[in-house]
């Protein structure tokens, strides 16, 4: 069963997302993460990964409320720079567990700056 999340401002709660779902193109942040985070992580390019974590701080859609987003990103950057790949990957998981559902519900189509 596939859960469908309502888009912010949508008049229909059952409206299917225009991105990020099977058969749809990736959403902007999803695509950015594939290129700028997953690829460097898979290739062991820790400095590139650290720079991507640094960039994530500016992508926080609610910096006054989502404080841990920035903490997770900064922790991931520090871990990547220290060569602690597992710790950097854990920072991704922490952020995804806390913010992914709400981000997708409200901001999935938001462009990446």
XYZ file of N, CA, C and O in Angstrom:
452
model
N 0.834 -1.169 0.000
C 0.000 0.000 0.000
C 0.880 1.232 0.000
O 1.818 1.340 0.767
N 0.605 2.188 -0.874
C 1.378 3.414 -0.968
C 0.617 4.520 -0.270
O -0.537 4.783 -0.585
N 1.267 5.174 0.685
C 0.642 6.308 1.375
C 0.790 7.545 0.502
O 1.851 7.799 -0.052
N -0.275 8.295 0.361
C -0.244 9.532 -0.415
C -0.368 10.687 0.558
O -1.305 10.751 1.338
N 0.598 11.586 0.535
C 0.594 12.737 1.417
C -0.035 13.927 0.713
O 0.192 14.140 -0.468
N -0.795 14.715 1.439
C -1.398 15.917 0.869
C -0.327 16.980 0.688
O 0.563 17.124 1.502
N -0.408 17.713 -0.383
C 0.501 18.817 -0.637
C 0.027 20.040 0.117
O -1.167 20.270 0.258
N 0.957 20.845 0.597
C 0.574 22.072 1.286
C -0.221 22.950 0.337
O 0.151 23.151 -0.815
N -1.331 23.446 0.806
C -2.150 24.316 -0.015
C -3.035 23.580 -0.994
O -3.754 24.186 -1.767
N -2.986 22.269 -0.999
C -3.796 21.487 -1.922
C -5.246 21.504 -1.471
O -5.552 21.456 -0.291
N -6.136 21.546 -2.414
C -7.555 21.522 -2.068
C -8.053 20.091 -1.915
O -9.138 19.877 -1.425
N -7.269 19.120 -2.342
C -7.666 17.713 -2.245
C -6.625 16.938 -1.474
O -5.490 16.820 -1.898
N -7.028 16.384 -0.350
C -6.099 15.620 0.480
C -5.630 14.352 -0.213
O -4.586 13.827 0.108
N -6.426 13.857 -1.178
C -6.059 12.613 -1.851
C -5.281 12.846 -3.141
O -5.031 11.921 -3.887
N -4.865 14.067 -3.381
C -4.119 14.393 -4.600
C -2.762 13.703 -4.580
O -2.025 13.771 -3.598
N -2.432 13.019 -5.657
C -1.154 12.318 -5.754
C -0.029 13.324 -5.934
O -0.192 14.347 -6.590
N 1.127 13.042 -5.373
C 2.259 13.952 -5.545
C 2.723 13.967 -6.999
O 2.589 12.976 -7.715
N 3.270 15.112 -7.410
C 3.744 15.232 -8.791
C 5.184 14.765 -8.932
O 5.709 14.700 -10.038
N 5.832 14.445 -7.807
C 7.218 13.987 -7.855
C 7.476 13.046 -6.690
O 6.713 12.999 -5.730
N 8.535 12.283 -6.808
C 8.984 11.438 -5.717
C 8.240 10.134 -5.519
O 8.591 9.350 -4.650
N 7.220 9.889 -6.287
C 6.447 8.656 -6.180
C 6.809 7.743 -7.357
O 7.337 8.211 -8.369
N 6.530 6.455 -7.241
C 6.813 5.554 -8.364
C 6.191 6.084 -9.662
O 5.042 6.513 -9.679
N 7.003 6.101 -10.708
C 6.545 6.575 -12.002
C 6.612 8.090 -12.174
O 6.297 8.617 -13.229
N 7.032 8.798 -11.126
C 7.151 10.258 -11.155
C 8.628 10.633 -11.094
O 9.458 9.879 -10.591
N 8.971 11.832 -11.567
C 10.365 12.260 -11.433
C 10.700 12.509 -9.961
O 9.804 12.714 -9.141
N 11.973 12.491 -9.627
C 12.338 12.791 -8.244
C 11.980 14.236 -7.895
O 11.969 15.107 -8.765
N 11.699 14.474 -6.639
C 11.446 15.830 -6.160
C 12.778 16.585 -6.120
O 13.843 15.968 -6.114
N 12.743 17.925 -6.089
C 13.998 18.688 -6.146
C 15.030 18.299 -5.077
O 16.197 18.049 -5.409
N 14.636 18.251 -3.810
C 15.618 17.911 -2.774
C 16.055 16.457 -2.887
O 17.231 16.135 -2.680
N 15.143 15.594 -3.259
C 15.464 14.179 -3.460
C 16.559 14.025 -4.529
O 17.548 13.313 -4.335
N 16.388 14.706 -5.647
C 17.380 14.648 -6.721
C 18.707 15.253 -6.266
O 19.772 14.698 -6.538
N 18.630 16.386 -5.580
C 19.839 17.039 -5.084
C 20.603 16.100 -4.164
O 21.825 15.991 -4.254
N 19.876 15.422 -3.276
C 20.544 14.507 -2.342
C 21.179 13.320 -3.064
O 22.257 12.870 -2.671
N 20.529 12.831 -4.086
C 21.120 11.716 -4.846
C 22.462 12.121 -5.444
O 23.430 11.372 -5.392
N 22.494 13.308 -6.035
C 23.707 13.777 -6.718
C 24.768 14.248 -5.731
O 25.945 13.914 -5.867
N 24.366 15.045 -4.748
C 25.320 15.732 -3.891
C 25.641 15.033 -2.574
O 26.599 15.411 -1.909
N 24.833 14.058 -2.194
C 25.096 13.360 -0.937
C 25.320 11.862 -1.156
O 26.341 11.330 -0.745
N 24.362 11.201 -1.789
C 24.474 9.745 -1.950
C 25.680 9.369 -2.811
O 26.415 8.440 -2.468
N 25.887 10.078 -3.908
C 27.006 9.730 -4.797
C 28.359 9.934 -4.106
O 29.191 9.014 -4.110
N 28.623 11.102 -3.486
C 29.909 11.246 -2.785
C 30.065 10.242 -1.635
O 31.159 9.736 -1.401
N 28.962 9.945 -0.940
C 29.035 8.979 0.158
C 29.432 7.610 -0.381
O 30.308 6.936 0.178
N 28.827 7.204 -1.478
C 29.115 5.890 -2.063
C 30.554 5.793 -2.573
O 31.151 4.718 -2.565
N 31.101 6.929 -3.012
C 32.459 6.949 -3.570
C 33.524 7.303 -2.537
O 34.699 7.395 -2.872
N 33.116 7.544 -1.285
C 34.078 7.894 -0.246
C 34.676 9.278 -0.415
O 35.771 9.545 0.065
N 33.961 10.159 -1.082
C 34.439 11.537 -1.288
C 33.942 12.395 -0.124
O 32.963 13.129 -0.229
N 34.659 12.300 0.981
C 34.206 12.902 2.223
C 34.140 14.425 2.188
O 33.240 15.012 2.799
N 35.059 15.079 1.527
C 35.005 16.549 1.489
C 33.800 17.021 0.686
O 33.127 17.972 1.086
N 33.488 16.363 -0.416
C 32.282 16.711 -1.178
C 31.038 16.483 -0.335
O 30.106 17.288 -0.346
N 31.013 15.388 0.399
C 29.889 15.091 1.273
C 29.763 16.151 2.362
O 28.669 16.643 2.642
N 30.878 16.553 2.955
C 30.859 17.587 3.993
C 30.308 18.898 3.436
O 29.510 19.579 4.093
N 30.698 19.253 2.231
C 30.191 20.482 1.604
C 28.688 20.390 1.359
O 27.966 21.378 1.504
N 28.208 19.216 1.008
C 26.769 19.032 0.818
C 26.025 19.182 2.143
O 24.975 19.824 2.204
N 26.571 18.595 3.199
C 25.960 18.778 4.521
C 25.925 20.262 4.878
O 24.929 20.763 5.403
N 27.017 20.983 4.606
C 27.057 22.423 4.879
C 25.944 23.148 4.126
O 25.282 24.024 4.666
N 25.731 22.766 2.875
C 24.698 23.403 2.046
C 23.295 23.115 2.569
O 22.381 23.932 2.410
N 23.107 21.968 3.203
C 21.788 21.607 3.729
C 21.284 22.578 4.788
O 20.077 22.764 4.938
N 22.175 23.202 5.521
C 21.759 24.161 6.546
C 20.916 25.259 5.905
O 19.851 25.625 6.419
N 21.336 25.765 4.761
C 20.596 26.832 4.077
C 19.293 26.345 3.460
O 18.437 27.152 3.110
N 19.119 25.036 3.330
C 17.904 24.481 2.724
C 16.809 24.188 3.744
O 15.721 23.746 3.378
N 17.080 24.416 5.003
C 16.099 24.183 6.061
C 14.906 25.102 5.827
O 15.042 26.320 5.883
N 13.719 24.552 5.559
C 12.570 25.404 5.257
C 11.988 26.103 6.488
O 11.235 27.060 6.349
N 12.337 25.637 7.671
C 11.802 26.226 8.908
C 12.904 26.328 9.956
O 12.839 25.703 11.015
N 13.923 27.147 9.694
C 15.081 27.180 10.595
C 14.758 27.611 12.023
O 15.459 27.212 12.954
N 13.708 28.384 12.211
C 13.359 28.816 13.573
C 12.683 27.702 14.366
O 12.675 27.743 15.588
N 12.102 26.720 13.678
C 11.441 25.605 14.355
C 12.223 24.305 14.246
O 12.221 23.499 15.164
N 12.845 24.066 13.118
C 13.517 22.797 12.869
C 15.004 22.904 13.224
O 15.884 22.764 12.382
N 15.302 23.115 14.497
C 16.680 23.313 14.942
C 17.557 22.090 14.710
O 18.734 22.226 14.382
N 16.994 20.915 14.909
C 17.811 19.715 14.758
C 18.232 19.466 13.318
O 19.234 18.793 13.081
N 17.499 19.999 12.342
C 17.916 19.885 10.933
C 19.338 20.416 10.812
O 20.215 19.762 10.252
N 19.559 21.622 11.332
C 20.887 22.242 11.237
C 21.914 21.455 12.051
O 23.050 21.277 11.604
N 21.528 20.980 13.226
C 22.444 20.191 14.041
C 22.855 18.924 13.312
O 24.043 18.593 13.250
N 21.886 18.218 12.748
C 22.200 16.991 12.021
C 23.138 17.282 10.843
O 24.090 16.530 10.600
N 22.864 18.362 10.110
C 23.698 18.709 8.961
C 25.123 19.055 9.408
O 26.105 18.607 8.797
N 25.238 19.833 10.460
C 26.574 20.212 10.952
C 27.319 19.011 11.517
O 28.529 18.869 11.294
N 26.608 18.147 12.221
C 27.238 16.920 12.736
C 27.708 16.033 11.580
O 28.797 15.453 11.635
N 26.885 15.925 10.533
C 27.263 15.126 9.369
C 28.484 15.683 8.670
O 29.379 14.933 8.260
N 28.530 17.009 8.548
C 29.686 17.650 7.904
C 30.960 17.385 8.706
O 32.001 17.031 8.130
N 30.874 17.533 10.016
C 32.051 17.298 10.859
C 32.499 15.839 10.770
O 33.705 15.555 10.678
N 31.551 14.929 10.779
C 31.891 13.508 10.678
C 32.538 13.198 9.335
O 33.536 12.462 9.279
N 31.990 13.738 8.262
C 32.568 13.486 6.935
C 33.994 14.021 6.867
O 34.891 13.345 6.358
N 34.201 15.219 7.396
C 35.551 15.805 7.374
C 36.531 14.988 8.214
O 37.729 14.962 7.916
N 36.034 14.326 9.248
C 36.887 13.491 10.105
C 37.049 12.075 9.556
O 37.721 11.246 10.164
N 36.415 11.800 8.409
C 36.518 10.463 7.820
C 35.668 9.423 8.517
O 35.887 8.230 8.354
N 34.681 9.859 9.276
C 33.792 8.944 10.002
C 32.519 8.736 9.185
O 31.468 9.304 9.473
N 32.636 7.904 8.151
C 31.544 7.708 7.204
C 30.273 7.195 7.873
O 29.172 7.644 7.553
N 30.412 6.254 8.788
C 29.226 5.692 9.447
C 28.497 6.763 10.253
O 27.260 6.832 10.237
N 29.225 7.624 10.932
C 28.614 8.697 11.714
C 27.941 9.707 10.790
O 26.844 10.206 11.089
N 28.568 10.006 9.662
C 27.957 10.922 8.689
C 26.658 10.329 8.156
O 25.636 11.024 8.070
N 26.680 9.062 7.837
C 25.473 8.397 7.343
C 24.381 8.379 8.419
O 23.197 8.530 8.116
N 24.760 8.231 9.665
C 23.794 8.261 10.768
C 23.107 9.618 10.862
O 21.916 9.694 11.188
N 23.837 10.686 10.584
C 23.241 12.025 10.592
C 22.120 12.111 9.557
O 21.076 12.712 9.817
N 22.324 11.488 8.412
C 21.270 11.444 7.380
C 20.035 10.744 7.932
O 18.911 11.244 7.803
N 20.245 9.597 8.534
C 19.131 8.827 9.072
C 18.367 9.567 10.153
O 17.131 9.534 10.182
N 19.092 10.260 11.024
C 18.421 11.039 12.077
C 17.512 12.094 11.454
O 16.355 12.234 11.848
N 18.036 12.822 10.504
C 17.255 13.891 9.865
C 16.049 13.314 9.127
O 14.941 13.836 9.232
N 16.257 12.248 8.411
C 15.145 11.625 7.686
C 14.049 11.160 8.635
O 12.867 11.366 8.364
N 14.437 10.540 9.750
C 13.426 10.067 10.701
C 12.618 11.224 11.298
O 11.418 11.107 11.494
N 13.266 12.325 11.575
C 12.590 13.444 12.226
C 11.803 14.306 11.237
O 10.683 14.724 11.534
N 12.368 14.576 10.059
C 11.800 15.601 9.182
C 11.221 15.122 7.861
O 10.473 15.852 7.217
N 11.543 13.951 7.389
C 11.142 13.532 6.046
C 9.637 13.581 5.821
O 9.167 14.117 4.810
N 8.870 13.023 6.718
C 7.417 12.954 6.524
C 6.815 14.359 6.391
O 6.067 14.640 5.459
N 7.143 15.250 7.315
C 6.576 16.606 7.245
C 7.125 17.379 6.055
O 6.407 18.115 5.394
N 8.415 17.203 5.757
C 8.990 17.876 4.586
C 8.232 17.451 3.328
O 7.833 18.294 2.516
N 8.018 16.173 3.167
C 7.309 15.687 1.976
C 5.873 16.195 1.933
O 5.361 16.509 0.862
N 5.228 16.274 3.075
C 3.842 16.741 3.107
C 3.732 18.218 2.749
O 2.781 18.632 2.075
N 4.705 19.012 3.148
C 4.603 20.465 2.963
C 5.484 21.037 1.860
O 5.138 22.051 1.265
N 6.671 20.459 1.655
C 7.681 21.124 0.831
C 8.237 20.280 -0.310
O 9.194 20.697 -0.964
N 7.665 19.124 -0.581
C 8.266 18.201 -1.539
C 8.563 18.817 -2.896
O 9.521 18.448 -3.554
N 7.774 19.784 -3.343
C 7.998 20.393 -4.658
C 8.851 21.659 -4.591
O 9.147 22.270 -5.609
N 9.255 22.031 -3.404
C 10.063 23.241 -3.203
C 11.393 23.100 -3.924
O 12.075 22.084 -3.818
N 11.772 24.143 -4.609
C 13.038 24.130 -5.311
C 14.222 24.129 -4.353
O 14.097 24.485 -3.183
N 15.353 23.754 -4.853
C 16.583 23.725 -4.077
C 17.395 24.954 -4.450
O 17.656 25.198 -5.615
N 17.769 25.703 -3.437
C 18.549 26.928 -3.679
C 20.016 26.669 -3.664
O 20.534 25.853 -3.043
